Coordinates of C-alpha atoms in Angstrom, one line a residue:
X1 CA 79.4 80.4 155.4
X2 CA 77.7 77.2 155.1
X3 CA 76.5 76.0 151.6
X4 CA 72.7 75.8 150.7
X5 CA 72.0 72.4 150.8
X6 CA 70.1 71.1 148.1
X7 CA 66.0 70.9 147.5
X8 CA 65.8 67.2 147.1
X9 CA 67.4 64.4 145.7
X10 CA 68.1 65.1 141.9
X11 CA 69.3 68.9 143.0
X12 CA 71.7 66.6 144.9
X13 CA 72.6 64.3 142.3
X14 CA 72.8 66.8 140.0
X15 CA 75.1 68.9 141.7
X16 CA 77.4 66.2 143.0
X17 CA 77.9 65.0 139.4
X18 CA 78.3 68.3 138.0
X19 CA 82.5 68.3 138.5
X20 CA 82.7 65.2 136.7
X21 CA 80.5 66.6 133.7
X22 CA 77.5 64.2 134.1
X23 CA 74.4 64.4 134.6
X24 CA 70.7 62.3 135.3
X25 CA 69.5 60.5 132.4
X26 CA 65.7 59.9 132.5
X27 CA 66.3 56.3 134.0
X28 CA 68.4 58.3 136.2
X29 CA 65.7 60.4 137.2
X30 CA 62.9 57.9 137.3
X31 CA 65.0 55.9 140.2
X32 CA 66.3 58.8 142.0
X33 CA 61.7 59.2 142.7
X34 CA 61.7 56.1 144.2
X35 CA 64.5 56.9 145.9
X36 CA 62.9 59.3 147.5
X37 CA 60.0 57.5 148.5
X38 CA 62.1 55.2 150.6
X39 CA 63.6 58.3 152.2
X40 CA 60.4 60.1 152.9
X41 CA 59.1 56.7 154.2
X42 CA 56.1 56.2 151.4
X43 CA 57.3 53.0 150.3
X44 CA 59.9 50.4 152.3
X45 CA 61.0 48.2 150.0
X46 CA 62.5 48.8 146.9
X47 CA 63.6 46.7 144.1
X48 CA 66.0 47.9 141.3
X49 CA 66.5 45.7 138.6
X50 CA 68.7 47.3 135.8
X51 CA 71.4 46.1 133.4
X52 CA 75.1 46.0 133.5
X53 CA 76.5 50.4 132.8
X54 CA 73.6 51.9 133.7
X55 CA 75.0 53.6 136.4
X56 CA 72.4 52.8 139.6
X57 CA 74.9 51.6 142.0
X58 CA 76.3 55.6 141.3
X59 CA 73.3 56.6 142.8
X60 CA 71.6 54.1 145.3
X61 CA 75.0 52.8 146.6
X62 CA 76.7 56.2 146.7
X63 CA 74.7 59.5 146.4
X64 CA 71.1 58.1 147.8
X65 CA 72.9 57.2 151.4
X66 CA 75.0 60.8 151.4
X67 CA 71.5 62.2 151.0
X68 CA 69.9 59.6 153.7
X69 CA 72.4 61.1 156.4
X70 CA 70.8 64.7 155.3
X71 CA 67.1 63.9 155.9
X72 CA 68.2 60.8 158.9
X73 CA 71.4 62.4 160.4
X74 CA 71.3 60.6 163.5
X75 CA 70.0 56.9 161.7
X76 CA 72.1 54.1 160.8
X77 CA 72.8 52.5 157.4
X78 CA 74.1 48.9 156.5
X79 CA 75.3 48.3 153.1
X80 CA 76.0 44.6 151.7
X81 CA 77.4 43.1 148.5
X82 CA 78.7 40.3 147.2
X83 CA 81.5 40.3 148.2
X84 CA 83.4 42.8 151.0
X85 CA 85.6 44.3 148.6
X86 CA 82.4 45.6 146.4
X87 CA 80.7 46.5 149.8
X88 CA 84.5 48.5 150.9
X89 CA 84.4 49.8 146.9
X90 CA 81.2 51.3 147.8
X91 CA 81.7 52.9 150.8
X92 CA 84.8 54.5 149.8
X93 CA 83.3 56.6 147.5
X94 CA 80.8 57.4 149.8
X95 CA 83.0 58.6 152.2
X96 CA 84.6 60.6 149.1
X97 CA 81.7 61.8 148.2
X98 CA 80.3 63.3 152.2
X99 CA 84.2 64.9 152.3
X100 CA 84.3 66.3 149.5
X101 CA 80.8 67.9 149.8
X102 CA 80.5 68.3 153.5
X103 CA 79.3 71.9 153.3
X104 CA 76.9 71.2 150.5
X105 CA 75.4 68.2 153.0
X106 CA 75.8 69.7 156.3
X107 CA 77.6 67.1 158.0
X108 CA 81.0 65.7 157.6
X109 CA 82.4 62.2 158.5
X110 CA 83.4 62.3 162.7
X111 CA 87.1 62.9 164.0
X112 CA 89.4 60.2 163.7
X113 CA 87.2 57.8 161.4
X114 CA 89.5 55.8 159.1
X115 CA 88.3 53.1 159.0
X116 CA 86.8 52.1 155.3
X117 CA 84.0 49.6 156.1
X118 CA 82.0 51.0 159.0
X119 CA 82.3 55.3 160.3
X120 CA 80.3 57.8 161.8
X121 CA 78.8 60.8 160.7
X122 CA 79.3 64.4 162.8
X123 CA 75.9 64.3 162.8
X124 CA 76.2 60.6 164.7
X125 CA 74.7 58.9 161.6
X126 CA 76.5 55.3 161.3
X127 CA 77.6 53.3 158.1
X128 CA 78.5 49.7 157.8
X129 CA 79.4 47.8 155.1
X130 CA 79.8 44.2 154.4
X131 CA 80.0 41.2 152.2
X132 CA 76.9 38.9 151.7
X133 CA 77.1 36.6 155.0
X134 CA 79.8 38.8 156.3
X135 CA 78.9 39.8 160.0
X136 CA 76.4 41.5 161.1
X137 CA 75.5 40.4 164.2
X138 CA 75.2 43.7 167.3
X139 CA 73.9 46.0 164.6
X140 CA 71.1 47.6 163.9
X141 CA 69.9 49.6 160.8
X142 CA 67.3 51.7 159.8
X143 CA 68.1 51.8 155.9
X144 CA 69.7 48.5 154.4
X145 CA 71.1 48.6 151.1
X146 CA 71.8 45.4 149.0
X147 CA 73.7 46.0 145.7
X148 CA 75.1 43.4 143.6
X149 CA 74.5 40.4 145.9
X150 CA 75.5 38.0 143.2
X151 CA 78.7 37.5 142.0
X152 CA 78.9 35.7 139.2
X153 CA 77.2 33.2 136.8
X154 CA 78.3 30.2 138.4
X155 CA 76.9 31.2 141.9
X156 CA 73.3 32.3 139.9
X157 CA 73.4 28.9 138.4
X158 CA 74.6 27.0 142.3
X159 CA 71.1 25.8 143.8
X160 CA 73.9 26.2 147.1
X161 CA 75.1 29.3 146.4
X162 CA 71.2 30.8 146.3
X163 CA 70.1 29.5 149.4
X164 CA 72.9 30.6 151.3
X165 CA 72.0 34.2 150.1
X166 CA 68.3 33.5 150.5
X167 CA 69.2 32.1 154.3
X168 CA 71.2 35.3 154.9
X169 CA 68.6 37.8 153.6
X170 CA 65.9 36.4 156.2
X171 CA 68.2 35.0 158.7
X172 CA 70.7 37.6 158.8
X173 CA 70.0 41.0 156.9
X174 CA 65.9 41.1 157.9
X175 CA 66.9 40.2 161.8
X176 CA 68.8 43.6 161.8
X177 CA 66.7 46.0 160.6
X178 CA 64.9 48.3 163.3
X179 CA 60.8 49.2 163.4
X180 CA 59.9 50.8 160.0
X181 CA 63.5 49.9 158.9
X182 CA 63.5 49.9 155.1
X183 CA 65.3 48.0 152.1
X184 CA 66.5 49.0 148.9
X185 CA 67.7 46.2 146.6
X186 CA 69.9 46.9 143.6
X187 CA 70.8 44.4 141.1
X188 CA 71.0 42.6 137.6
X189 CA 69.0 39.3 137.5
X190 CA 71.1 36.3 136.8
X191 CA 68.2 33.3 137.5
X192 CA 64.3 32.9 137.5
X193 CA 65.5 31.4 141.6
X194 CA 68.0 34.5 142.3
X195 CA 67.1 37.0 145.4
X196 CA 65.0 39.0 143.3
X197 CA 63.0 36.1 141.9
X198 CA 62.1 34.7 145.5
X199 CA 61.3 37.5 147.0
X200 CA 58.9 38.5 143.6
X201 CA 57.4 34.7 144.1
X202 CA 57.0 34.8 147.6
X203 CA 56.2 38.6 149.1
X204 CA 55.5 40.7 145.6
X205 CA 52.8 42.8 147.4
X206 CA 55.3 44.6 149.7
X207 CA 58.3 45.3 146.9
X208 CA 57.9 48.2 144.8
X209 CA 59.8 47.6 141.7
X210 CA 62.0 49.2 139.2
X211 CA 62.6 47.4 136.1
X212 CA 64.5 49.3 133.2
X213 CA 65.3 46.4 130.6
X214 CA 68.6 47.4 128.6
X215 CA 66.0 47.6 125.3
X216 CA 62.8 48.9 125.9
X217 CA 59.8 46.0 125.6
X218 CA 55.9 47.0 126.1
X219 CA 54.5 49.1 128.4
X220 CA 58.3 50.5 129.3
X221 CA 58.2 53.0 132.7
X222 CA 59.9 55.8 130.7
X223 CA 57.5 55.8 127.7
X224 CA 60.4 54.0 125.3
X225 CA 59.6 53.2 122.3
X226 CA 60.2 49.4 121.4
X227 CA 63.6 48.2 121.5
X228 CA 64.9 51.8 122.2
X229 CA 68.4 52.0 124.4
X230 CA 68.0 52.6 128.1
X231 CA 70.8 55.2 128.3
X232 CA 71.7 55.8 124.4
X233 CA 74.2 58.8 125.1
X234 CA 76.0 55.9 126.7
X235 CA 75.5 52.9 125.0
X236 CA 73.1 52.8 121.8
X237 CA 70.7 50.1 120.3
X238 CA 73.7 49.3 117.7
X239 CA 76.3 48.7 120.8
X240 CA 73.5 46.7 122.7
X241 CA 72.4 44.7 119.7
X242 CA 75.7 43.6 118.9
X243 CA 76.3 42.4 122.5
X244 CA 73.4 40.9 122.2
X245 CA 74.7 38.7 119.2
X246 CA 77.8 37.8 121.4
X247 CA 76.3 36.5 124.5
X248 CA 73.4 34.8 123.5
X249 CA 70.1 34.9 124.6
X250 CA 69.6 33.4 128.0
X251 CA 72.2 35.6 129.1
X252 CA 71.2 38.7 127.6
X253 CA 67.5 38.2 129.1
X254 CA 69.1 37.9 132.4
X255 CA 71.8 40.3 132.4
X256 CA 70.5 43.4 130.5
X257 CA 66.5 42.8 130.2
X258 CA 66.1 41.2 133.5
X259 CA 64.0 38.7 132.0
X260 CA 66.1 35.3 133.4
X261 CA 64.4 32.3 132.1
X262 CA 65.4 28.7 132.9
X263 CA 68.4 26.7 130.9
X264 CA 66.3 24.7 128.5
X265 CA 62.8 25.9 126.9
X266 CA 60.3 23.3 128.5
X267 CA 59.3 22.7 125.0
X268 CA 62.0 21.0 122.4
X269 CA 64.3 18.7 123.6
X270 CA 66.9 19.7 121.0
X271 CA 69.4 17.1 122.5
X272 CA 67.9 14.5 120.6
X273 CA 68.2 16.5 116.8
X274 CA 70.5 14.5 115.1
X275 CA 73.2 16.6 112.5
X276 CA 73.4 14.8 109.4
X277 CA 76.6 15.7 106.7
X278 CA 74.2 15.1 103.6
X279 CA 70.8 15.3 102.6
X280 CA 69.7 11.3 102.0
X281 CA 70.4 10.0 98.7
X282 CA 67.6 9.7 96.8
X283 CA 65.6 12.6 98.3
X284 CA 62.3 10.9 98.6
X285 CA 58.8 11.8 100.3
X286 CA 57.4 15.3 100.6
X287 CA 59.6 18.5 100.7
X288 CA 58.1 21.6 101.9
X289 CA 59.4 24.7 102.0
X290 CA 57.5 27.2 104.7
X291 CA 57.8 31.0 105.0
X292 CA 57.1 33.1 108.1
X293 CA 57.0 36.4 106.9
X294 CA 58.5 39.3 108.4
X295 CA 56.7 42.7 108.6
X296 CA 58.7 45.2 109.2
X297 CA 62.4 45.9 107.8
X298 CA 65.8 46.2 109.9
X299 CA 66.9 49.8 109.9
X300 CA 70.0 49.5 111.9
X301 CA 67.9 50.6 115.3
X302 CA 65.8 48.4 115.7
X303 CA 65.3 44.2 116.6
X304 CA 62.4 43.4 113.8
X305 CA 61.8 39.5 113.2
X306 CA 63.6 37.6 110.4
X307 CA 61.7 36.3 107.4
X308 CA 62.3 32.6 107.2
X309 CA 62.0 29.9 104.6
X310 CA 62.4 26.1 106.3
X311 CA 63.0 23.2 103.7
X312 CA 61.8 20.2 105.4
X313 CA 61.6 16.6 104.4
X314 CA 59.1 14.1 105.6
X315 CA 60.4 10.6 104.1
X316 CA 58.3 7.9 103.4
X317 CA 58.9 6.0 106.9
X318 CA 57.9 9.6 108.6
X319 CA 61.6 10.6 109.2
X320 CA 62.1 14.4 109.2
X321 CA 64.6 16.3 108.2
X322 CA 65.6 20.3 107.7
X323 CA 67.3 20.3 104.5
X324 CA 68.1 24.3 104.6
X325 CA 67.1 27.0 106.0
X326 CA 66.8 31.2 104.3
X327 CA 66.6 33.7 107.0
X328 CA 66.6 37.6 106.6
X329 CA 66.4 40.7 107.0
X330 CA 64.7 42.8 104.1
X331 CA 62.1 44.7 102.7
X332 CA 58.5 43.4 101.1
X333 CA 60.8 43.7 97.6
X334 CA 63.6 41.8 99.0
X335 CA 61.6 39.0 100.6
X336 CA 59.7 38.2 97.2
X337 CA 62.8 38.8 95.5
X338 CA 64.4 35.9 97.8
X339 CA 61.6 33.8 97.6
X340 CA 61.7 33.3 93.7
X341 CA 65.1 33.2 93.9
X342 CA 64.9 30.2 96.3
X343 CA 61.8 28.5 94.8
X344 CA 63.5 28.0 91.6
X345 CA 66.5 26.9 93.4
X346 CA 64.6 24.0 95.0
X347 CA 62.2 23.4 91.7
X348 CA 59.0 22.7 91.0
X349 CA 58.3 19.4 93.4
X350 CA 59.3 21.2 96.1
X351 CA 55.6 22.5 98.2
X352 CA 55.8 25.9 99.2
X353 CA 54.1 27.2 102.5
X354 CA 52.4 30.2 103.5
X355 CA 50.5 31.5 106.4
X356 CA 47.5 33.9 105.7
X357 CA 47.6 36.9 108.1
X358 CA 44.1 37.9 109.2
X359 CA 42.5 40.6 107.2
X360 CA 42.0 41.7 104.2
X361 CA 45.9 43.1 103.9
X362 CA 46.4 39.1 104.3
X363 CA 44.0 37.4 102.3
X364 CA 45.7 39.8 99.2
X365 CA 49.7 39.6 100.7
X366 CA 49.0 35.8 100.2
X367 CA 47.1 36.0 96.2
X368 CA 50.3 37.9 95.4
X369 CA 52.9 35.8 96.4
X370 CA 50.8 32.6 94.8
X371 CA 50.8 34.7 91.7
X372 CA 54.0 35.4 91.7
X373 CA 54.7 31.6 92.3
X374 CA 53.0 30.3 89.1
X375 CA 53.9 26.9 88.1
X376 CA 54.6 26.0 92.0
X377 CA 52.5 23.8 94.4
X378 CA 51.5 26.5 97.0
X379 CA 49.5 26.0 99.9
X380 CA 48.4 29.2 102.2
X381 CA 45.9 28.8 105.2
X382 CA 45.4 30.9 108.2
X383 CA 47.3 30.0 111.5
X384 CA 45.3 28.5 114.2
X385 CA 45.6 28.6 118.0
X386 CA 48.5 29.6 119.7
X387 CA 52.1 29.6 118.6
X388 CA 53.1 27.2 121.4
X389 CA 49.8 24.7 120.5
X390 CA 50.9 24.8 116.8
X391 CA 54.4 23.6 118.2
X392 CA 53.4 20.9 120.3
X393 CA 53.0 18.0 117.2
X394 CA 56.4 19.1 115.8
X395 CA 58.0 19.2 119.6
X396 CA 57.0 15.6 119.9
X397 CA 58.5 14.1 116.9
X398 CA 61.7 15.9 118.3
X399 CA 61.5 14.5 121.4
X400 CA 61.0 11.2 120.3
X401 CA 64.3 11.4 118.4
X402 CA 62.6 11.9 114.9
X403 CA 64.5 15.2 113.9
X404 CA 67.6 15.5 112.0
X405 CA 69.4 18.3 110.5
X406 CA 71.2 19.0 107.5
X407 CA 74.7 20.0 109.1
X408 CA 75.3 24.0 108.1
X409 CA 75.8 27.3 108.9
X410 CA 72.0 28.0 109.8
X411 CA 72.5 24.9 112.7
X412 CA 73.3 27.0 115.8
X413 CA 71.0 30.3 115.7
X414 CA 68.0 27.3 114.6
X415 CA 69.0 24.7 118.0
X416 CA 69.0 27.7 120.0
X417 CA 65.7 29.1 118.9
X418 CA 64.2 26.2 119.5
X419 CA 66.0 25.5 122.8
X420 CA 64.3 29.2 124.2
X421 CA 61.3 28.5 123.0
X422 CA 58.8 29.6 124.3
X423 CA 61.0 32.4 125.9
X424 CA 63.4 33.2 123.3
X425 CA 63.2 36.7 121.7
X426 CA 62.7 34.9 118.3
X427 CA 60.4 32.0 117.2
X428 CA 60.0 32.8 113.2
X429 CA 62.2 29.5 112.5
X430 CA 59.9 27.5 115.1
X431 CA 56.4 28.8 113.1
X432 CA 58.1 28.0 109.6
X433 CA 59.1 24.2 111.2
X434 CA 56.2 24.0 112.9
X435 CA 54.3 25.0 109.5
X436 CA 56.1 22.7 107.8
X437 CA 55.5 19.6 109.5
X438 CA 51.8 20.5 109.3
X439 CA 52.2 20.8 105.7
X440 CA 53.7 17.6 105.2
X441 CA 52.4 15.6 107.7
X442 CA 48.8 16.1 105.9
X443 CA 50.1 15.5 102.1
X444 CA 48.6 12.4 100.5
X445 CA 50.5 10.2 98.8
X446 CA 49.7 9.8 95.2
X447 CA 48.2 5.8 95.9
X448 CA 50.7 2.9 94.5
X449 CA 50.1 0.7 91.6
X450 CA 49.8 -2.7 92.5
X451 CA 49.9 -6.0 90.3
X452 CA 47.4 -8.2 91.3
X453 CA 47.0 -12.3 89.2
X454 CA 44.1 -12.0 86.6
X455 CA 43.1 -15.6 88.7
X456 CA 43.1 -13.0 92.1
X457 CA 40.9 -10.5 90.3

């Protein structure tokens, strides 16, 4: 007696995954709809842009095509990655997958098919996979499925490498597909210029897109709250953030929020900040230490911004340098706390600087903090214009080679900051060195006494 097959696609999913003990997450679920729509024929081309684990090759590379041959027995199906040993990874446990639950599907793989890469269905549906460039040429599909068509880093980064995929997408792959033939695309960005990115730049109108960052940002397809783990049964914020710490950002954009942004921020040219062993001997000019103030408190789950305290010192010939910088996590108590502690650790000629938040909850966060600062030279003003526009007169004196660092812990977390910015996750220590500079750039020196002949008066 012949299984019932399944309603739809998730009854299908579900069921396949049930002997393992899995099951759909809501990511799960939410690409497993558009799935569908490719298979029903509402949309044609679908993008599917998700981070490293998160299990979508499991179900658009393995139990989305079983499910194809169900509702397109007779149709064909060509199946490409990177390389033809993913492509032969795939389609093995496809075939594992239509054996095993041939009753449940209705069809079964045709006598005498061994082959790995290319078989045919009893139903005479036809699979072929293939490596990216591998050859394609007498076939014909009417579903094409692209998973993983970059292989590493160093091909993302090859200007060669990604024209030779984008020549083989139009050339090769888009030549083969048949009247109404539709796409499916699976993969983690790896460059602003990868497949994904051209095809976004170039033809966005006809690509329906599913983008599930690793950490939930604004507007998120499921509903996430911010920074909340796209599959936390499998890997939590805690896990993320920590591989988060260990890659660094411009991977970590790429790879699991699919967010790739180029090598250098277009704004600080952070090759040309000098590292200094010392402070100069005698510190003179104008030291100012500015604060960007955190509002909200690490609590283990979540990504807040850091409160940051820059030292900065503008000498008399206009020569800057970042004598030390405080940055941390804490609550309102633990900031104020660490701000005392530091202003009487720098002293009383040091200026302190502090941005005014709109508001009322502003103007009296700012008349605390100056009270509690009694005895210090304080300045607090309200930020104007953009956070990039306030940047720009600090970026130039960077770029002009007028930067210098105190050498220190704090060095690598601040260079790279400022190397994202503007598309870094953090810029708290570029708004307390841009605040800074402002700050000292618009003290007046106290005006020189000069001797002058009684015979000159």
């Amino acid at each position: 007696m012949r299984a019932e097959r399944p309603a739809d696609l998730l009854a299908w999913a579900t069921q396949a995954l049930a002997g393992d003990g899995f099951a759909p997450a809501a990511h799960h679920r939410l690409l497993i709809e558009r799935l569908e729509a490719i298979a029903d024929g509402t949309i044609d081309r679908l993008m599917v842009l998700m981070p490293p684990g998160s299990a979508k090759s499991t179900y658009a590379s393995v139990l989305f095509p079983a499910w194809w041959f169900v509702r397109h027995p007779a149709s064909s199906v060509i199946a490409a990655s990177h390389t033809a040993d993913l492509a032969q990874h795939f389609a093995r446990q496809l075939r594992a997958v239509i054996e095993a639950q041939a009753p449940v599907l209705g069809y079964g793989l045709a006598a005498g098919q061994r082959a790995t890469a290319r078989w045919e269905t009893s139903a005479t549906g036809h699979y072929f996979a293939t490596g990216i460039r591998g050859p394609l040429a007498g076939r014909r599909a009417d579903l094409a499925i692209i998973d993983d068509p970059v292989k590493a880093l160093v091909d993302a980064e090859s200007a060669t490498q990604r024209e030779h995929l984008w020549s083989w997408f139009r050339s090769d792959l888009l030549t083969r597909l048949k009247p109404r033939g539709r796409i499916v695309l699976i993969m983690t960005r790896w460059h602003q210029d990868d497949l994904a990115g051209r095809l976004l730049e170039r033809s966005p109108a006809e690509w329906n897109v599913l983008r599930l960052p690793a950490l939930a940002e604004a507007d998120d397809p499921l509903g996430r709250p911010l920074n909340r783990a796209l599959w936390p049964e499998w890997e939590d914020e805690a896990a993320l953030l920590r591989k988060r710490g260990t890659m660094g950002e411009r991977v970590w954009s790429a790879l699991f929020q699919q967010s790739p942004r180029p090598p250098h921020g277009s704004l600080f040219k952070v090759a040309r900040i000098e590292l200094t062993d010392a402070p100069p001997t005698p510190l003179t000019g104008t030291i100012v230490r500015a604060w960007d103030l955190a509002a909200t408190a690490a609590d283990g789950r979540n990504d807040p911004d850091y409160t940051v305290g820059l030292k900065l010192l503008r000498d008399p010939a206009g020569g800057l340098v970042v004598l030390d910088v405080v940055r941390l996590r804490a609550t309102p108590h633990g900031v104020e706390t660490a701000m005392l502690a530091t202003a009487a650790a720098d002293g009383r000629a040091v200026r302190i600087a502090l941005a005014e938040d709109p508001g009322q909850a502003g103007k009296a966060q700012v008349l605390h903090y100056v009270r509690k600062l009694a005895g210090y030279i304080v300045t607090a003003s309200r930020e104007t214009g953009s956070k990039l526009t306030r940047a720009l007169p600090i970026s130039a004196q960077v770029e002009a080679g007028n930067l210098a660092l105190v050498r220190a812990a704090w060095n690598q977390d601040f260079i790279e900051e400022l190397r994202d910015f503007p598309f870094g996750r953090k810029d708290d220590q570029v708004d307390a060195l841009a605040r800074a500079f402002t700050v000292a750039a618009n003290v007046s020196e106290p005006p020189r006494r000069i001797a002058v002949p009684l015979m000159a008066r």
